[in-house]
Amino acid sequence: SPAGESLLFDTGNPGNGDRDAKRIFAAAQKAGLTKIDHLVISHYHRDHVGGLAALTKMIPIGRYYGPNDRVELVNRGWYDSYVAASAGKRTIVQPGDGIPLAGAQVTVVSANERFLDKPINGGGPNALCANAADMSPAGYENSRMVGLLLGYGDFTFLNLIDLDWHSEIGLVCPVNKLGKVTLYQTNRHGSDAGSAPAFLGAIQPQVIVVNNGPKKGIGVGD
C-alpha cells in the first residue's frame, strides 16, 4: 500500500520444492518487504493454504485472517497447519469486516457462507436477477470462501477466490452488494462453475484476470 504495508491473499500449494512459497517470497523481496503485515486465507484447500508452512520459514507474518473453525475431515490437516502458524495472531472474519491495510480499504464481502448485509461501492438493485440461472453449491469449502473487495482511490479489485456460482448469485441478487469493479480475478479458476452472467453483468469489471492454465483448473494438476 502507499503506507508501505503489505497484504497477501492465500499461499498456494505445498510441494514441488516449495515452489509457491518461494515465488511469494521472491515477489516480496522485489517489493522491498521485510515482512507480510496481513495474510488472508480464503479457505482450507491445499492449493490455497498449503504453502503456508514453508512461507513462514522465509518471511515474518504479522496478522492472520480467515474463515471459522468448521472444516471437512478431508481438509483437517490444512486447517491444522493454518491454526498452528497463526497461533496468537489470528482473526476470524465476517462479512463487512475490514482488513486494516494502511492506505487502502479492504472489505470482507463473503465468509462462512454469509454475505454483506448491505450494498457497498455504489451497489443497488440488479435487474439481471429476474431470469438469472442458478447452480447447486459446489461443496462446503467453495461456498464458505473469504472474499475481498479492495479499494484505492477510484480503483477497486474484487477477489472471491473459489466462490461458486450459487454464492455469486447470493452476492448480487436481488441486490448487487458489490457495485462495479475495476479488476476482477475469476472465481473457481475461470471455469464454468463460477462467473454467473448475472454476477458478471452486475460487477462489470474493466479487466478480468483468469487464473488458469494447462496444469491448473478444476481438480487438474497444480
CSV table of C-alpha atoms in Angstrom, one decimal:
chain,number,residue,atom,x,y,z
A,1,SER,CA,0.0,0.0,0.0
A,2,PRO,CA,1.1,3.7,-0.2
A,3,ALA,CA,1.9,3.5,3.5
A,4,GLY,CA,4.3,0.6,2.9
A,5,GLU,CA,2.1,-2.2,4.4
A,6,SER,CA,1.5,-5.5,2.6
A,7,LEU,CA,-1.3,-7.9,2.3
A,8,LEU,CA,-1.1,-11.5,0.9
A,9,PHE,CA,-4.2,-13.4,-0.1
A,10,ASP,CA,-3.5,-17.2,0.1
A,11,THR,CA,-0.2,-19.1,-0.1
A,12,GLY,CA,-0.5,-21.6,-2.9
A,13,ASN,CA,0.3,-25.3,-3.0
A,14,PRO,CA,2.9,-27.3,-0.9
A,15,GLY,CA,5.5,-29.4,-2.6
A,16,ASN,CA,7.5,-29.0,-5.8
A,17,GLY,CA,10.4,-27.8,-3.7
A,18,ASP,CA,8.3,-25.2,-2.0
A,19,ARG,CA,7.7,-23.6,-5.4
A,20,ASP,CA,4.7,-21.4,-4.5
A,21,ALA,CA,6.2,-20.2,-1.2
A,22,LYS,CA,9.4,-19.3,-3.0
A,23,ARG,CA,7.6,-17.4,-5.6
A,24,ILE,CA,5.7,-15.4,-3.0
A,25,PHE,CA,9.0,-14.7,-1.1
A,26,ALA,CA,10.7,-13.6,-4.3
A,27,ALA,CA,7.8,-11.2,-5.1
A,28,ALA,CA,8.0,-9.8,-1.5
A,29,GLN,CA,11.7,-9.2,-1.8
A,30,LYS,CA,11.3,-7.5,-5.1
A,31,ALA,CA,8.7,-5.2,-3.5
A,32,GLY,CA,11.3,-4.4,-0.7
A,33,LEU,CA,9.3,-6.1,2.0
A,34,THR,CA,10.8,-7.4,5.2
A,35,LYS,CA,7.6,-8.9,6.4
A,36,ILE,CA,4.0,-9.6,5.3
A,37,ASP,CA,1.7,-7.4,7.5
A,38,HIS,CA,-1.6,-9.1,6.7
A,39,LEU,CA,-2.2,-12.6,5.5
A,40,VAL,CA,-5.7,-13.6,4.5
A,41,ILE,CA,-6.6,-17.3,4.0
A,42,SER,CA,-9.7,-17.8,1.9
A,43,HIS,CA,-10.4,-21.5,2.8
A,44,TYR,CA,-8.8,-24.7,3.8
A,45,HIS,CA,-7.9,-26.4,0.4
A,46,ARG,CA,-4.3,-27.4,-0.2
A,47,ASP,CA,-3.8,-25.1,-3.2
A,48,HIS,CA,-4.7,-22.1,-1.0
A,49,VAL,CA,-3.1,-22.8,2.4
A,50,GLY,CA,-0.6,-25.5,1.5
A,51,GLY,CA,2.3,-23.1,1.0
A,52,LEU,CA,1.9,-21.5,4.4
A,53,ALA,CA,4.3,-23.7,6.5
A,54,ALA,CA,7.2,-23.1,4.1
A,55,LEU,CA,6.4,-19.4,3.7
A,56,THR,CA,6.6,-18.8,7.5
A,57,LYS,CA,10.2,-20.0,7.4
A,58,MET,CA,11.1,-17.4,4.8
A,59,ILE,CA,9.4,-14.2,6.0
A,60,PRO,CA,7.7,-13.0,9.1
A,61,ILE,CA,3.9,-12.6,9.0
A,62,GLY,CA,2.2,-10.1,11.2
A,63,ARG,CA,-1.5,-10.9,11.4
A,64,TYR,CA,-3.7,-13.7,10.0
A,65,TYR,CA,-7.3,-13.5,8.8
A,66,GLY,CA,-9.5,-16.3,7.7
A,67,PRO,CA,-12.8,-18.3,8.0
A,68,ASN,CA,-14.2,-20.0,11.0
A,69,ASP,CA,-13.3,-23.4,12.5
A,70,ARG,CA,-15.8,-25.6,10.8
A,71,VAL,CA,-13.9,-27.9,8.5
A,72,GLU,CA,-14.4,-31.0,6.4
A,73,LEU,CA,-12.4,-34.0,7.6
A,74,VAL,CA,-10.5,-34.3,4.3
A,75,ASN,CA,-9.1,-30.8,4.8
A,76,ARG,CA,-8.4,-31.1,8.5
A,77,GLY,CA,-4.6,-31.3,8.0
A,78,TRP,CA,-4.6,-27.9,6.1
A,79,TYR,CA,-6.8,-26.3,8.7
A,80,ASP,CA,-4.4,-27.6,11.5
A,81,SER,CA,-1.4,-26.1,9.7
A,82,TYR,CA,-3.1,-22.7,9.5
A,83,VAL,CA,-4.1,-22.8,13.2
A,84,ALA,CA,-0.6,-23.7,14.2
A,85,ALA,CA,1.0,-21.0,12.1
A,86,SER,CA,-1.4,-18.3,13.2
A,87,ALA,CA,-1.5,-19.1,16.9
A,88,GLY,CA,-2.0,-15.9,18.9
A,89,LYS,CA,-2.2,-13.8,15.7
A,90,ARG,CA,-5.5,-15.0,14.2
A,91,THR,CA,-8.7,-13.2,13.4
A,92,ILE,CA,-11.9,-15.0,12.2
A,93,VAL,CA,-13.6,-12.6,9.8
A,94,GLN,CA,-17.2,-12.0,8.9
A,95,PRO,CA,-18.8,-10.2,6.0
A,96,GLY,CA,-18.5,-6.4,6.5
A,97,ASP,CA,-15.2,-6.7,8.5
A,98,GLY,CA,-12.3,-4.6,7.3
A,99,ILE,CA,-8.6,-5.7,7.0
A,100,PRO,CA,-6.6,-2.7,8.3
A,101,LEU,CA,-4.2,-2.3,5.4
A,102,ALA,CA,-2.9,1.2,5.9
A,103,GLY,CA,-3.6,3.5,2.9
A,104,ALA,CA,-6.3,1.3,1.3
A,105,GLN,CA,-9.7,0.0,2.0
A,106,VAL,CA,-10.1,-3.8,2.2
A,107,THR,CA,-13.6,-5.2,3.0
A,108,VAL,CA,-14.6,-8.8,3.6
A,109,VAL,CA,-17.6,-9.3,1.3
A,110,SER,CA,-18.2,-13.0,1.9
A,111,ALA,CA,-17.2,-15.5,4.7
A,112,ASN,CA,-18.6,-18.6,6.3
A,113,GLU,CA,-21.5,-19.0,3.8
A,114,ARG,CA,-22.6,-15.4,4.5
A,115,PHE,CA,-22.5,-12.2,2.5
A,116,LEU,CA,-22.7,-8.5,3.1
A,117,ASP,CA,-25.9,-7.3,4.6
A,118,LYS,CA,-26.0,-4.0,2.6
A,119,PRO,CA,-24.5,-2.9,-0.7
A,120,ILE,CA,-21.2,-1.1,-0.8
A,121,ASN,CA,-19.2,0.6,-3.6
A,122,GLY,CA,-22.4,2.0,-5.3
A,123,GLY,CA,-24.2,-1.3,-5.5
A,124,GLY,CA,-28.0,-1.5,-5.7
A,125,PRO,CA,-30.9,-3.4,-7.3
A,126,ASN,CA,-29.9,-5.8,-10.1
A,127,ALA,CA,-32.3,-6.2,-13.0
A,128,LEU,CA,-30.3,-9.2,-14.3
A,129,CYS,CA,-31.7,-11.3,-11.4
A,130,ALA,CA,-35.1,-11.6,-12.9
A,131,ASN,CA,-34.1,-14.5,-15.2
A,132,ALA,CA,-30.8,-15.5,-13.5
A,133,ALA,CA,-29.8,-19.1,-13.8
A,134,ASP,CA,-28.6,-20.8,-10.6
A,135,MET,CA,-26.5,-23.9,-9.8
A,136,SER,CA,-26.2,-26.2,-6.8
A,137,PRO,CA,-23.4,-25.3,-4.3
A,138,ALA,CA,-20.0,-26.6,-5.3
A,139,GLY,CA,-19.1,-28.1,-1.8
A,140,TYR,CA,-18.7,-26.5,1.6
A,141,GLU,CA,-15.2,-25.1,1.2
A,142,ASN,CA,-16.1,-23.4,-2.1
A,143,SER,CA,-19.2,-21.8,-0.5
A,144,ARG,CA,-17.6,-20.6,2.7
A,145,MET,CA,-15.0,-18.5,0.9
A,146,VAL,CA,-13.5,-15.4,2.4
A,147,GLY,CA,-13.8,-12.9,-0.4
A,148,LEU,CA,-12.3,-9.4,-0.5
A,149,LEU,CA,-13.0,-6.1,-2.2
A,150,LEU,CA,-10.0,-3.8,-2.2
A,151,GLY,CA,-10.3,-0.1,-2.9
A,152,TYR,CA,-7.6,2.6,-3.5
A,153,GLY,CA,-9.0,5.9,-4.8
A,154,ASP,CA,-11.1,5.0,-7.9
A,155,PHE,CA,-9.5,1.6,-8.3
A,156,THR,CA,-11.4,-1.5,-7.0
A,157,PHE,CA,-10.2,-5.1,-7.0
A,158,LEU,CA,-12.6,-8.0,-6.4
A,159,ASN,CA,-11.2,-11.4,-5.5
A,160,LEU,CA,-13.5,-14.1,-4.4
A,161,ILE,CA,-11.0,-16.9,-5.0
A,162,ASP,CA,-13.1,-20.2,-5.4
A,163,LEU,CA,-16.6,-18.9,-4.6
A,164,ASP,CA,-19.1,-20.9,-6.5
A,165,TRP,CA,-21.9,-19.8,-8.9
A,166,HIS,CA,-24.6,-20.3,-6.3
A,167,SER,CA,-22.8,-18.0,-3.9
A,168,GLU,CA,-22.1,-15.4,-6.6
A,169,ILE,CA,-25.9,-15.1,-7.1
A,170,GLY,CA,-26.3,-14.6,-3.4
A,171,LEU,CA,-23.9,-11.6,-3.6
A,172,VAL,CA,-25.7,-9.8,-6.4
A,173,CYS,CA,-29.3,-10.9,-6.3
A,174,PRO,CA,-31.8,-9.4,-5.9
A,175,VAL,CA,-29.4,-6.6,-4.9
A,176,ASN,CA,-25.8,-6.2,-6.2
A,177,LYS,CA,-23.9,-5.8,-2.9
A,178,LEU,CA,-20.5,-5.2,-4.7
A,179,GLY,CA,-21.1,-2.4,-7.2
A,180,LYS,CA,-18.9,-2.1,-10.3
A,181,VAL,CA,-15.2,-3.0,-10.1
A,182,THR,CA,-12.0,-2.2,-12.0
A,183,LEU,CA,-10.3,-5.5,-11.7
A,184,TYR,CA,-11.8,-9.0,-11.1
A,185,GLN,CA,-9.9,-12.2,-10.6
A,186,THR,CA,-12.2,-15.1,-11.8
A,187,ASN,CA,-13.7,-17.4,-9.3
A,188,ARG,CA,-13.2,-21.2,-9.5
A,189,HIS,CA,-10.1,-20.9,-11.7
A,190,GLY,CA,-12.1,-19.4,-14.6
A,191,SER,CA,-14.2,-22.5,-15.0
A,192,ASP,CA,-17.9,-22.5,-15.7
A,193,ALA,CA,-18.5,-23.5,-12.1
A,194,GLY,CA,-18.4,-19.7,-11.5
A,195,SER,CA,-18.8,-16.4,-13.2
A,196,ALA,CA,-22.6,-16.4,-13.4
A,197,PRO,CA,-23.8,-13.9,-16.1
A,198,ALA,CA,-26.0,-12.1,-13.5
A,199,PHE,CA,-22.9,-11.7,-11.4
A,200,LEU,CA,-20.5,-10.5,-14.2
A,201,GLY,CA,-23.2,-8.2,-15.5
A,202,ALA,CA,-23.5,-6.6,-12.1
A,203,ILE,CA,-19.9,-6.0,-11.3
A,204,GLN,CA,-18.9,-5.0,-14.9
A,205,PRO,CA,-15.2,-5.4,-14.5
A,206,GLN,CA,-12.9,-3.4,-16.8
A,207,VAL,CA,-10.2,-6.0,-16.5
A,208,ILE,CA,-10.5,-9.8,-15.8
A,209,VAL,CA,-7.6,-12.0,-14.7
A,210,VAL,CA,-8.2,-15.7,-15.3
A,211,ASN,CA,-6.0,-17.7,-13.0
A,212,ASN,CA,-6.0,-20.9,-15.0
A,213,GLY,CA,-3.7,-22.8,-17.4
A,214,PRO,CA,-2.8,-26.2,-18.8
A,215,LYS,CA,-1.9,-27.6,-15.4
A,216,LYS,CA,-4.3,-25.6,-13.2
A,217,GLY,CA,-8.0,-25.8,-13.3
A,218,ILE,CA,-10.8,-27.6,-11.5
A,219,GLY,CA,-9.0,-30.5,-9.9
A,220,VAL,CA,-6.2,-30.6,-12.6
A,221,GLY,CA,-2.6,-30.8,-11.5
A,222,ASP,CA,-1.0,-27.8,-9.7
